[in-house]
PDB file of C-alpha atoms and ligand atoms in Angstrom:
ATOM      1  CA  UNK A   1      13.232  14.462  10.227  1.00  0.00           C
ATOM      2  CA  UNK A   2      13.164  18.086   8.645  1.00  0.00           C
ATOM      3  CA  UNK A   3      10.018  18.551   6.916  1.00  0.00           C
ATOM      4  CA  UNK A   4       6.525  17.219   4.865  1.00  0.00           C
ATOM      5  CA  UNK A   5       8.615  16.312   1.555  1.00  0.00           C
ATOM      6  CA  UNK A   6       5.343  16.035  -0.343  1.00  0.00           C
ATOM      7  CA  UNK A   7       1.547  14.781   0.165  1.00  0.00           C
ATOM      8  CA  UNK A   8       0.421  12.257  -2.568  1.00  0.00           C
ATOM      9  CA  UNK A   9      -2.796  12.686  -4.265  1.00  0.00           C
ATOM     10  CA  UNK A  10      -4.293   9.627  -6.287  1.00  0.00           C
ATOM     11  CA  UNK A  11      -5.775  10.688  -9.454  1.00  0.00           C
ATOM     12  CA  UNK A  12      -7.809   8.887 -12.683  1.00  0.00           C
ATOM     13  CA  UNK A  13      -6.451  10.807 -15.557  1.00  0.00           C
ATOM     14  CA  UNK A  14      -2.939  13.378 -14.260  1.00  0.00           C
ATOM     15  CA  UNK A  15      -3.707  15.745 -17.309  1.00  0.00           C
ATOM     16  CA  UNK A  16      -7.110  16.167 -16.232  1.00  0.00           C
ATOM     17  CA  UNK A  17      -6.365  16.660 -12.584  1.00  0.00           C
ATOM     18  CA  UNK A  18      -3.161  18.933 -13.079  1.00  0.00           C
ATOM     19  CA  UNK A  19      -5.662  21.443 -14.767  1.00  0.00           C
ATOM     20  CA  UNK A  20      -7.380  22.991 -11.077  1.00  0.00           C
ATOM     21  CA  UNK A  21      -3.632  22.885  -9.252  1.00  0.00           C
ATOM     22  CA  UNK A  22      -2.087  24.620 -12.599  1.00  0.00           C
ATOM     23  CA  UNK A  23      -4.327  26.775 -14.042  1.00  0.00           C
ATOM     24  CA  UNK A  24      -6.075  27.378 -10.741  1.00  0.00           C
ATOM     25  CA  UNK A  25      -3.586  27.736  -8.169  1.00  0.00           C
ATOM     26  CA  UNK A  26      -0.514  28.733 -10.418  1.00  0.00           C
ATOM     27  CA  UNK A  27       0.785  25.998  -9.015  1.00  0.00           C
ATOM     28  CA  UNK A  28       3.544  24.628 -11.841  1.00  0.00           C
ATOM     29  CA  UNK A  29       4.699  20.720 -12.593  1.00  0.00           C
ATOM     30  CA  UNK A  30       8.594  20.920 -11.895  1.00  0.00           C
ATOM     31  CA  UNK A  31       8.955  16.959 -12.314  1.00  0.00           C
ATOM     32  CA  UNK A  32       7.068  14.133 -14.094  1.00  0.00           C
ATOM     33  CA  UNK A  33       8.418  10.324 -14.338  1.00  0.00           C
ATOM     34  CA  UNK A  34       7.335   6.989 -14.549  1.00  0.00           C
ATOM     35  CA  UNK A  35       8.092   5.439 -11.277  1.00  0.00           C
ATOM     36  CA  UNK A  36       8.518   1.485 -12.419  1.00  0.00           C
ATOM     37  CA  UNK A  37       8.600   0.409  -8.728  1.00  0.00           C
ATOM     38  CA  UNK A  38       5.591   1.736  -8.172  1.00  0.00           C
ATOM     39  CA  UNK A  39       3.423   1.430 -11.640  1.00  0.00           C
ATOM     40  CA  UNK A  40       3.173   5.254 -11.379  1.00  0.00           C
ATOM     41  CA  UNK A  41       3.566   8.460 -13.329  1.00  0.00           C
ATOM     42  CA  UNK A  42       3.578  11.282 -10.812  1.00  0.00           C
ATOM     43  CA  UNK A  43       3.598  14.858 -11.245  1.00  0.00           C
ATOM     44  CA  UNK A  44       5.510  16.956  -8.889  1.00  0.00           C
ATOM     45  CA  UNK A  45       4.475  20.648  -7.883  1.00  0.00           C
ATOM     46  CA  UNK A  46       6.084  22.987  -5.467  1.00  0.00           C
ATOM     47  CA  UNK A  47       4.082  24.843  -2.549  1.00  0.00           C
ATOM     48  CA  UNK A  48       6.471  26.146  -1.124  1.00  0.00           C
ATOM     49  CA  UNK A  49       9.212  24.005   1.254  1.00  0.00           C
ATOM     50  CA  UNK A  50       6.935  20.920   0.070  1.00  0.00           C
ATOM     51  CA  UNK A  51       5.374  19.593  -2.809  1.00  0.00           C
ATOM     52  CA  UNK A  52       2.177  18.072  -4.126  1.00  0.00           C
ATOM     53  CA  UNK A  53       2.624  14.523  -6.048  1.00  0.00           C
ATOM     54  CA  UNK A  54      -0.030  13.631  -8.142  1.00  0.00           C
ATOM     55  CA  UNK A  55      -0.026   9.974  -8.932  1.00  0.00           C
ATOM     56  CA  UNK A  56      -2.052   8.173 -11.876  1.00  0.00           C
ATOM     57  CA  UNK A  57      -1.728   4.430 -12.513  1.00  0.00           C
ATOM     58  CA  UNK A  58       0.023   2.920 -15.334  1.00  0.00           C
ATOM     59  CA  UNK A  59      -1.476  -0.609 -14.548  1.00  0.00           C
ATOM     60  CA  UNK A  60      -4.562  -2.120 -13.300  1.00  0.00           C
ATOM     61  CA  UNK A  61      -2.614  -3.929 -10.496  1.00  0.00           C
ATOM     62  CA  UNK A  62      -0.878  -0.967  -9.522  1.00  0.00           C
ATOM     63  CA  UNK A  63      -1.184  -0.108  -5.849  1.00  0.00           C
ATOM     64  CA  UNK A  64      -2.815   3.941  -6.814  1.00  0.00           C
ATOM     65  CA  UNK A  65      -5.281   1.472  -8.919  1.00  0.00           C
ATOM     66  CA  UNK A  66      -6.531  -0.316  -6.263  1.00  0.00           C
ATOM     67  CA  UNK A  67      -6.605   2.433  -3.946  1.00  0.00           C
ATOM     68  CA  UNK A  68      -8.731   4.524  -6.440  1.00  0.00           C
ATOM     69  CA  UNK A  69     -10.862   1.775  -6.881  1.00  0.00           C
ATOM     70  CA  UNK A  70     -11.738   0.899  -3.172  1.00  0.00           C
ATOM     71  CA  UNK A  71     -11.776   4.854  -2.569  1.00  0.00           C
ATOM     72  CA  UNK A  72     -11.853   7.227  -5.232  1.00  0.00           C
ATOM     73  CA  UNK A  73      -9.674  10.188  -6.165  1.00  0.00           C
ATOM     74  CA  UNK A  74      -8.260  11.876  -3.138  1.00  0.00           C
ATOM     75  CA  UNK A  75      -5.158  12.236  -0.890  1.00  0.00           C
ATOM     76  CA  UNK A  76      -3.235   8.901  -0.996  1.00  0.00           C
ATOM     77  CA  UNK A  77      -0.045   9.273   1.120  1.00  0.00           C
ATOM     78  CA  UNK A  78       1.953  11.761   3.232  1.00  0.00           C
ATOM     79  CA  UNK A  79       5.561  11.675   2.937  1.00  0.00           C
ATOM     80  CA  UNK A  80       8.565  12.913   5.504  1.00  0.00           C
ATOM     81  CA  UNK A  81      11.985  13.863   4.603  1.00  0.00           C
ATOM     82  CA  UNK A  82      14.360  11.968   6.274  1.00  0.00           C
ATOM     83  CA  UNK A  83      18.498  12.246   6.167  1.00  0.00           C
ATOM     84  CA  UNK A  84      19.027   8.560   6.471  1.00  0.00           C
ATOM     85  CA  UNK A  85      16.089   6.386   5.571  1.00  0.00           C
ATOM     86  CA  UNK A  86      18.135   2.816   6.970  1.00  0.00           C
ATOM     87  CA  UNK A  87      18.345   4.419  10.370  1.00  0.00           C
ATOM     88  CA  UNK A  88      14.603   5.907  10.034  1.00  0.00           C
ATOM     89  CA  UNK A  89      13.536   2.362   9.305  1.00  0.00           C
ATOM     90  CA  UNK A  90      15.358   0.679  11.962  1.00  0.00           C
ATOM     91  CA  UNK A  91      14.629   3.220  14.482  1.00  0.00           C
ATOM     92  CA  UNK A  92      10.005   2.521  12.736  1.00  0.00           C
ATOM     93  CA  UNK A  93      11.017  -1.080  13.337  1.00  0.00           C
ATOM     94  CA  UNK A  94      12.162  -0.991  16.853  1.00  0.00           C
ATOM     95  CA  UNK A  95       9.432   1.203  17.600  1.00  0.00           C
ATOM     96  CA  UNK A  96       7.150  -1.990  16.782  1.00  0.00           C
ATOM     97  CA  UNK A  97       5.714   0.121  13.454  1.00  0.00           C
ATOM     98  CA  UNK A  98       4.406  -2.106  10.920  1.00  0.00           C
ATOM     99  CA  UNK A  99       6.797  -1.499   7.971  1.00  0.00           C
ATOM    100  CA  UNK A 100       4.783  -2.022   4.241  1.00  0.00           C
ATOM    101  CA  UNK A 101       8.690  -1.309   2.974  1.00  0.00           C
ATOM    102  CA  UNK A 102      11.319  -3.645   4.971  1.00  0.00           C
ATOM    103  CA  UNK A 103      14.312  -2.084   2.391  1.00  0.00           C
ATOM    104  CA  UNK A 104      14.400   1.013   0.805  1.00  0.00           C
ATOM    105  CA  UNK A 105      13.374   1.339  -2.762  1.00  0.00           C
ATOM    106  CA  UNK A 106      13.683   3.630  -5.460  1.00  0.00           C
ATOM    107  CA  UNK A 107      11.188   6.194  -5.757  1.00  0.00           C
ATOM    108  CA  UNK A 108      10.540   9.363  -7.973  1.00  0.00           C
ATOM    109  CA  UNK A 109      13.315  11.895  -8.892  1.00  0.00           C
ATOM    110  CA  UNK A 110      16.037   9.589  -7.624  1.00  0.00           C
ATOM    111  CA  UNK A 111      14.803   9.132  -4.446  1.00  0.00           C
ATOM    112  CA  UNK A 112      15.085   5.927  -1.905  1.00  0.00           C
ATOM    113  CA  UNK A 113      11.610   5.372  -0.151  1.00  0.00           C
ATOM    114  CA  UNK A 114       9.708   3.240   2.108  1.00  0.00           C
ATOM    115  CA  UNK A 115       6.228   2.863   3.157  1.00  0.00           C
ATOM    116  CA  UNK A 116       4.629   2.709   7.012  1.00  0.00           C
ATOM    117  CA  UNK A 117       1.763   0.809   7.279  1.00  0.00           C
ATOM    118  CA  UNK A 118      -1.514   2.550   7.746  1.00  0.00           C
ATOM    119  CA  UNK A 119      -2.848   0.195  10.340  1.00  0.00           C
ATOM    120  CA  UNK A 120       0.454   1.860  12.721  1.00  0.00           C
ATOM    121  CA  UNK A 121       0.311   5.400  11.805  1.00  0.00           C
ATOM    122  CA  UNK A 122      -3.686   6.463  12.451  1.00  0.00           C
ATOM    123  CA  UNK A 123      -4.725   5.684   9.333  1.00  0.00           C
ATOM    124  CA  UNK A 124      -2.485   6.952   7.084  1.00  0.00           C
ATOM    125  CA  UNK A 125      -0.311   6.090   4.797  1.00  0.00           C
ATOM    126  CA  UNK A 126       3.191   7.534   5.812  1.00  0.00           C
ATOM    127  CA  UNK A 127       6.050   7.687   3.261  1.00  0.00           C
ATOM    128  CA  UNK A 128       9.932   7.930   4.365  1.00  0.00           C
ATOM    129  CA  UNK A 129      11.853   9.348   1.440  1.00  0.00           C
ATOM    130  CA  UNK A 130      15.485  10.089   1.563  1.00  0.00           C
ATOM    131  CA  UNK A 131      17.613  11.996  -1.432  1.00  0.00           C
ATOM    132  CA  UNK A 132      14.760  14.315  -2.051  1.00  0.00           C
ATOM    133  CA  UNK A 133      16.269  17.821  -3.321  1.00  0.00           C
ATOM    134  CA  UNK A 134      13.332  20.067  -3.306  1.00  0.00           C
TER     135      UNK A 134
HETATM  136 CO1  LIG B  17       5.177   9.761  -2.655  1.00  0.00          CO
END
């Protein structure tokens, strides 16, 4: 585990809600895609060592969609860094953590990912990506 890889932020409209984090914070969009996988297009700013991922839906049964839906805009998911994301889920799974992601899957920017369940980890919605090169 070396670090916060990014914190995902669920948003209606990305244009709209890039405007504060770019114009405000001089933050600046270093990556956008269309993550199939997950019926995403994300946004990817630097802060430093991590990065904020802004996430908009690209379908109404898209799992941001629901989210923003029962809750509103806001932070959606935290996501660790890990060198080896087989071994991080085996080691989740023998630690009796309920596992949303049983296999890796392909997430943004070439990444493999998998999702902890928020019912094991306080709440929250924990993301293990490996590959990740910011
Ligand atoms: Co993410």
């Amino acid at each position: 585990m070396r670090r916060i890889d990014h914190i995902g932020i669920a948003v209606h409209d990305l244009e709209e809600a890039l405007a504060p984090y770019v114009e405000g914070l001089g933050l600046e969009v270093t990556h956008r895609e269309v993550v199939d996988s997950q019926k995403v297009m994300v946004a990817m700013l630097p802060v430093g060592e991590t990065n904020i991922e802004l996430l908009e839906p690209t379908s109404g049964d898209s799992p941001i969609a629901k989210f923003l839906e029962l809750r509103g805009p806001g932070i959606h998911h935290i996501a660790l860094a890990v060198h080896d994301i087989e071994a991080a889920l085996a080691r989740m799974e023998a630690a009796g953590v309920r596992m949303i992601d049983t296999e890796p899957r392909p997430g943004a920017g070439g990444t493999m990912v998998a999702f902890a369940h928020p019912k094991s980890m306080g709440g929250v919605l924990v993301e293990l990506v490996e590959g990740s090169h910011h």
